[in-house]
Amino acid sequence: MAIIKVANSSKKDAIANNFSKGVANYLSHSQVQKESAEKLLEIAKNSVISLPKGTILEIGCGTGFVTKGLIKQFPDHFFDIIDISEEMLNYCANNLQISEAEKELIQFRKIDGERVKAEPHTYAAIISSFTVQWFEDIVNSLNRLINMLQPGGILLLAFPNHRSFPEWKKMCQELNLPFTRNQLPNTEEVIRKLSIPPHKIHLLEGDYTMNYENAADFFRSLKIIGAGLNLKQEKLSIPEMKRLINYWNSQCYPDQVEVSYDVTFLLIKLI
């Protein structure tokens, strides 16, 4: 299971470095990602009766939430497992707990999902959970990935959409502070702009609510797992951040701070 490396852009290097730093704490601070991965695998199990022969590409394996399930569900396929973070990739490769025969069917590559290159009709399936929201050009990137699918192949994605974190947004609006959450995909807009061959689309959305002792713990949790990188030009100053945290806490006292994720599950099957 050798790991192949491909260089990233400077912005993507920052993303990779952040997630690499968070690998040790990812499992204990990524409940929404874990639950979304379980839902994604459930959709795959219930919706995908059969796949064409060929390779399954997983983009952004992380610590292996989805990877383990895919290997069980599709034991006869070869797997191309990629992640932008070498540490995440190594963790996934070293902790799968699979047989030597199964290891022979897996290739691990350190590569950005937007930089994957393949001939048309290469993959039987392309699957990704909580990764495509980091793409710089999600529509063109997804179009390229769809073009890599075999007839009958599937693109299966889970990602937090633009409706996520309404509580954070509300606090910023009430304080007249910039809402500095990274831009997240608008699902309907993305689907509308895709150039897809004859296909079937299945679209689901899931709401997940996380509770934190205070607002600072929420922001700390994002940083701990590597998801706290601010890609926006506009950032809060330290006094503004303290003001936001204190105000958010005051609006929730004595209860915990609630933060909502709106997650899109998108299945596109070529016909």
Short mmCIF file of N, CA, C and O in Angstrom, two decimals, residues 52-127:
data_model
loop_
_atom_site.label_atom_id
_atom_site.label_comp_id
_atom_site.label_asym_id
_atom_site.label_seq_id
_atom_site.Cartn_x
_atom_site.Cartn_y
_atom_site.Cartn_z
N PRO A 52 -20.62 -0.86 -12.16
CA PRO A 52 -19.82 -1.47 -13.22
C PRO A 52 -18.47 -1.92 -12.66
O PRO A 52 -18.03 -1.45 -11.59
N LYS A 53 -17.82 -2.83 -13.34
CA LYS A 53 -16.49 -3.25 -12.90
C LYS A 53 -15.54 -2.06 -13.05
O LYS A 53 -15.65 -1.27 -13.97
N GLY A 54 -14.62 -1.96 -12.12
CA GLY A 54 -13.68 -0.86 -12.20
C GLY A 54 -13.34 -0.31 -10.84
O GLY A 54 -13.77 -0.82 -9.80
N THR A 55 -12.59 0.77 -10.85
CA THR A 55 -12.04 1.35 -9.63
C THR A 55 -13.02 2.29 -8.96
O THR A 55 -13.77 3.02 -9.62
N ILE A 56 -13.00 2.31 -7.63
CA ILE A 56 -13.76 3.28 -6.84
C ILE A 56 -12.77 4.31 -6.30
O ILE A 56 -11.78 3.96 -5.66
N LEU A 57 -13.01 5.57 -6.60
CA LEU A 57 -12.19 6.67 -6.13
C LEU A 57 -12.85 7.29 -4.90
O LEU A 57 -14.01 7.69 -4.95
N GLU A 58 -12.12 7.35 -3.78
CA GLU A 58 -12.60 8.10 -2.62
C GLU A 58 -11.74 9.34 -2.45
O GLU A 58 -10.52 9.26 -2.31
N ILE A 59 -12.40 10.50 -2.45
CA ILE A 59 -11.70 11.78 -2.32
C ILE A 59 -11.81 12.26 -0.88
O ILE A 59 -12.90 12.42 -0.35
N GLY A 60 -10.66 12.47 -0.24
CA GLY A 60 -10.65 12.98 1.12
C GLY A 60 -10.99 11.90 2.13
O GLY A 60 -11.97 12.01 2.87
N CYS A 61 -10.16 10.88 2.23
CA CYS A 61 -10.46 9.74 3.11
C CYS A 61 -10.42 10.11 4.59
O CYS A 61 -11.07 9.46 5.41
N GLY A 62 -9.66 11.16 4.94
CA GLY A 62 -9.53 11.50 6.36
C GLY A 62 -8.99 10.33 7.15
O GLY A 62 -8.06 9.65 6.73
N THR A 63 -9.59 10.06 8.29
CA THR A 63 -9.14 8.95 9.13
C THR A 63 -9.78 7.62 8.76
O THR A 63 -9.50 6.61 9.39
N GLY A 64 -10.65 7.63 7.75
CA GLY A 64 -11.17 6.35 7.24
C GLY A 64 -12.61 6.04 7.58
O GLY A 64 -13.03 4.88 7.46
N PHE A 65 -13.41 7.04 7.99
CA PHE A 65 -14.81 6.79 8.31
C PHE A 65 -15.53 6.08 7.16
O PHE A 65 -16.24 5.10 7.36
N VAL A 66 -15.38 6.62 5.95
CA VAL A 66 -16.06 6.07 4.77
C VAL A 66 -15.28 4.90 4.18
O VAL A 66 -15.87 3.90 3.75
N THR A 67 -13.97 5.00 4.21
CA THR A 67 -13.12 3.98 3.56
C THR A 67 -13.43 2.57 4.05
O THR A 67 -13.59 1.64 3.25
N LYS A 68 -13.53 2.42 5.36
CA LYS A 68 -13.77 1.09 5.94
C LYS A 68 -15.09 0.50 5.43
O LYS A 68 -15.18 -0.68 5.08
N GLY A 69 -16.13 1.35 5.38
CA GLY A 69 -17.43 0.88 4.93
C GLY A 69 -17.44 0.52 3.46
O GLY A 69 -18.08 -0.45 3.05
N LEU A 70 -16.75 1.30 2.65
CA LEU A 70 -16.71 1.02 1.21
C LEU A 70 -16.05 -0.32 0.92
O LEU A 70 -16.50 -1.07 0.05
N ILE A 71 -14.97 -0.61 1.63
CA ILE A 71 -14.27 -1.88 1.41
C ILE A 71 -15.18 -3.05 1.72
O ILE A 71 -15.16 -4.08 1.03
N LYS A 72 -16.01 -2.92 2.76
CA LYS A 72 -16.95 -3.98 3.10
C LYS A 72 -18.08 -4.10 2.08
O LYS A 72 -18.52 -5.20 1.73
N GLN A 73 -18.57 -2.96 1.60
CA GLN A 73 -19.72 -2.97 0.69
C GLN A 73 -19.34 -3.40 -0.72
O GLN A 73 -20.16 -4.00 -1.43
N PHE A 74 -18.12 -3.08 -1.13
CA PHE A 74 -17.71 -3.37 -2.51
C PHE A 74 -16.40 -4.15 -2.51
O PHE A 74 -15.35 -3.66 -2.94
N PRO A 75 -16.43 -5.40 -2.03
CA PRO A 75 -15.19 -6.17 -1.83
C PRO A 75 -14.48 -6.56 -3.12
O PRO A 75 -13.30 -6.92 -3.08
N ASP A 76 -15.17 -6.49 -4.25
CA ASP A 76 -14.57 -6.95 -5.50
C ASP A 76 -14.00 -5.81 -6.34
O ASP A 76 -13.60 -6.03 -7.49
N HIS A 77 -13.97 -4.60 -5.81
CA HIS A 77 -13.48 -3.45 -6.56
C HIS A 77 -12.09 -3.03 -6.09
O HIS A 77 -11.72 -3.23 -4.93
N PHE A 78 -11.35 -2.44 -7.01
CA PHE A 78 -10.08 -1.80 -6.66
C PHE A 78 -10.39 -0.40 -6.14
O PHE A 78 -11.33 0.25 -6.61
N PHE A 79 -9.61 0.08 -5.16
CA PHE A 79 -9.86 1.38 -4.55
C PHE A 79 -8.68 2.33 -4.76
O PHE A 79 -7.52 1.96 -4.53
N ASP A 80 -8.99 3.53 -5.19
CA ASP A 80 -8.03 4.62 -5.31
C ASP A 80 -8.40 5.61 -4.21
O ASP A 80 -9.36 6.36 -4.34
N ILE A 81 -7.65 5.60 -3.12
CA ILE A 81 -7.97 6.39 -1.93
C ILE A 81 -7.05 7.60 -1.87
O ILE A 81 -5.82 7.43 -1.82
N ILE A 82 -7.62 8.81 -1.87
CA ILE A 82 -6.77 10.00 -1.90
C ILE A 82 -7.15 10.95 -0.77
O ILE A 82 -8.27 10.96 -0.27
N ASP A 83 -6.18 11.76 -0.37
CA ASP A 83 -6.40 12.83 0.59
C ASP A 83 -5.32 13.88 0.38
O ASP A 83 -4.21 13.57 -0.07
N ILE A 84 -5.66 15.12 0.70
CA ILE A 84 -4.70 16.22 0.55
C ILE A 84 -3.67 16.23 1.67
O ILE A 84 -2.60 16.81 1.54
N SER A 85 -4.00 15.58 2.79
CA SER A 85 -3.11 15.54 3.97
C SER A 85 -2.39 14.20 4.04
O SER A 85 -3.02 13.15 4.12
N GLU A 86 -1.07 14.25 4.05
CA GLU A 86 -0.29 13.01 4.13
C GLU A 86 -0.52 12.31 5.46
O GLU A 86 -0.59 11.08 5.53
N GLU A 87 -0.65 13.09 6.55
CA GLU A 87 -0.87 12.49 7.87
C GLU A 87 -2.22 11.78 7.94
O GLU A 87 -2.33 10.70 8.51
N MET A 88 -3.26 12.40 7.37
CA MET A 88 -4.57 11.75 7.33
C MET A 88 -4.49 10.46 6.51
O MET A 88 -5.03 9.41 6.89
N LEU A 89 -3.81 10.53 5.38
CA LEU A 89 -3.69 9.38 4.50
C LEU A 89 -2.95 8.23 5.20
O LEU A 89 -3.38 7.07 5.14
N ASN A 90 -1.87 8.57 5.89
CA ASN A 90 -1.12 7.55 6.63
C ASN A 90 -1.96 6.94 7.74
O ASN A 90 -1.92 5.73 7.97
N TYR A 91 -2.71 7.80 8.45
CA TYR A 91 -3.56 7.29 9.53
C TYR A 91 -4.58 6.30 8.96
O TYR A 91 -4.79 5.22 9.52
N CYS A 92 -5.22 6.69 7.87
CA CYS A 92 -6.22 5.81 7.25
C CYS A 92 -5.59 4.49 6.81
O CYS A 92 -6.12 3.42 7.10
N ALA A 93 -4.46 4.57 6.14
CA ALA A 93 -3.80 3.36 5.63
C ALA A 93 -3.37 2.42 6.74
O ALA A 93 -3.46 1.20 6.60
N ASN A 94 -2.95 2.98 7.87
CA ASN A 94 -2.41 2.17 8.96
C ASN A 94 -3.46 1.65 9.92
O ASN A 94 -3.14 0.81 10.78
N ASN A 95 -4.70 2.13 9.81
CA ASN A 95 -5.71 1.76 10.79
C ASN A 95 -6.96 1.12 10.17
O ASN A 95 -8.00 1.05 10.83
N LEU A 96 -6.86 0.63 8.96
CA LEU A 96 -8.02 0.02 8.32
C LEU A 96 -8.35 -1.36 8.89
O LEU A 96 -9.50 -1.79 8.85
N GLN A 97 -7.35 -2.06 9.38
CA GLN A 97 -7.55 -3.41 9.93
C GLN A 97 -8.24 -4.32 8.91
O GLN A 97 -9.32 -4.86 9.15
N ILE A 98 -7.59 -4.47 7.78
CA ILE A 98 -8.11 -5.32 6.71
C ILE A 98 -7.07 -6.39 6.37
O ILE A 98 -5.92 -6.31 6.79
N SER A 99 -7.50 -7.38 5.61
CA SER A 99 -6.63 -8.50 5.27
C SER A 99 -5.58 -8.07 4.24
O SER A 99 -5.72 -7.04 3.56
N GLU A 100 -4.54 -8.91 4.11
CA GLU A 100 -3.50 -8.64 3.12
C GLU A 100 -4.07 -8.68 1.71
O GLU A 100 -3.65 -7.90 0.84
N ALA A 101 -5.04 -9.55 1.48
CA ALA A 101 -5.67 -9.62 0.15
C ALA A 101 -6.41 -8.33 -0.16
O ALA A 101 -6.38 -7.83 -1.29
N GLU A 102 -7.09 -7.77 0.86
CA GLU A 102 -7.81 -6.52 0.65
C GLU A 102 -6.84 -5.35 0.43
O GLU A 102 -7.11 -4.45 -0.36
N LYS A 103 -5.70 -5.39 1.10
CA LYS A 103 -4.70 -4.34 0.92
C LYS A 103 -4.18 -4.30 -0.51
O LYS A 103 -3.81 -3.24 -1.01
N GLU A 104 -4.15 -5.44 -1.15
CA GLU A 104 -3.66 -5.50 -2.54
C GLU A 104 -4.59 -4.78 -3.51
O GLU A 104 -4.21 -4.46 -4.63
N LEU A 105 -5.83 -4.51 -3.07
CA LEU A 105 -6.80 -3.85 -3.93
C LEU A 105 -6.89 -2.35 -3.67
O LEU A 105 -7.79 -1.69 -4.19
N ILE A 106 -5.95 -1.80 -2.90
CA ILE A 106 -6.03 -0.40 -2.51
C ILE A 106 -4.76 0.35 -2.90
O ILE A 106 -3.64 -0.12 -2.65
N GLN A 107 -4.96 1.51 -3.50
CA GLN A 107 -3.87 2.44 -3.75
C GLN A 107 -4.14 3.72 -2.97
O GLN A 107 -5.25 4.25 -3.01
N PHE A 108 -3.14 4.21 -2.23
CA PHE A 108 -3.27 5.47 -1.51
C PHE A 108 -2.44 6.54 -2.21
O PHE A 108 -1.26 6.31 -2.53
N ARG A 109 -3.05 7.70 -2.41
CA ARG A 109 -2.33 8.80 -3.08
C ARG A 109 -2.56 10.11 -2.33
O ARG A 109 -3.69 10.46 -2.02
N LYS A 110 -1.49 10.85 -2.09
CA LYS A 110 -1.59 12.20 -1.52
C LYS A 110 -1.81 13.16 -2.69
O LYS A 110 -0.89 13.49 -3.45
N ILE A 111 -3.05 13.61 -2.84
CA ILE A 111 -3.39 14.48 -3.96
C ILE A 111 -4.67 15.24 -3.64
O ILE A 111 -5.56 14.73 -2.95
N ASP A 112 -4.75 16.44 -4.11
CA ASP A 112 -5.95 17.26 -4.01
C ASP A 112 -7.02 16.69 -4.94
O ASP A 112 -6.74 16.39 -6.10
N GLY A 113 -8.24 16.58 -4.45
CA GLY A 113 -9.32 16.04 -5.26
C GLY A 113 -9.60 16.84 -6.52
O GLY A 113 -10.14 16.32 -7.50
N GLU A 114 -9.23 18.13 -6.52
CA GLU A 114 -9.42 18.95 -7.72
C GLU A 114 -8.31 18.74 -8.74
O GLU A 114 -8.41 19.26 -9.86
N ARG A 115 -7.28 18.01 -8.38
CA ARG A 115 -6.15 17.79 -9.28
C ARG A 115 -6.10 16.35 -9.82
O ARG A 115 -5.14 15.97 -10.50
N VAL A 116 -7.12 15.58 -9.53
CA VAL A 116 -7.17 14.21 -10.04
C VAL A 116 -7.30 14.24 -11.55
O VAL A 116 -8.12 14.97 -12.12
N LYS A 117 -6.47 13.44 -12.21
CA LYS A 117 -6.54 13.34 -13.67
C LYS A 117 -6.76 11.88 -14.05
O LYS A 117 -6.10 10.99 -13.52
N ALA A 118 -7.69 11.66 -14.95
CA ALA A 118 -7.98 10.31 -15.41
C ALA A 118 -8.68 10.38 -16.76
O ALA A 118 -9.30 11.40 -17.10
N GLU A 119 -8.57 9.33 -17.50
CA GLU A 119 -9.28 9.24 -18.78
C GLU A 119 -10.79 9.16 -18.53
O GLU A 119 -11.22 8.72 -17.44
N PRO A 120 -11.60 9.58 -19.50
CA PRO A 120 -13.05 9.41 -19.35
C PRO A 120 -13.40 7.94 -19.09
O PRO A 120 -12.72 7.04 -19.57
N HIS A 121 -14.44 7.73 -18.30
CA HIS A 121 -14.96 6.39 -18.02
C HIS A 121 -13.97 5.52 -17.25
O HIS A 121 -13.93 4.30 -17.45
N THR A 122 -13.18 6.13 -16.38
CA THR A 122 -12.19 5.38 -15.60
C THR A 122 -12.79 4.74 -14.36
O THR A 122 -12.50 3.58 -14.03
N TYR A 123 -13.66 5.47 -13.66
CA TYR A 123 -14.11 5.03 -12.33
C TYR A 123 -15.53 4.48 -12.34
O TYR A 123 -16.42 5.02 -12.99
N ALA A 124 -15.72 3.41 -11.57
CA ALA A 124 -17.06 2.87 -11.37
C ALA A 124 -17.85 3.75 -10.41
O ALA A 124 -19.07 3.87 -10.51
N ALA A 125 -17.14 4.39 -9.47
CA ALA A 125 -17.78 5.28 -8.50
C ALA A 125 -16.75 6.28 -8.00
O ALA A 125 -15.55 5.97 -7.89
N ILE A 126 -17.23 7.48 -7.69
CA ILE A 126 -16.42 8.50 -7.04
C ILE A 126 -17.21 8.94 -5.81
O ILE A 126 -18.35 9.38 -5.92
N ILE A 127 -16.60 8.81 -4.65
CA ILE A 127 -17.32 9.01 -3.39
C ILE A 127 -16.49 9.93 -2.48
O ILE A 127 -15.26 9.80 -2.41
#
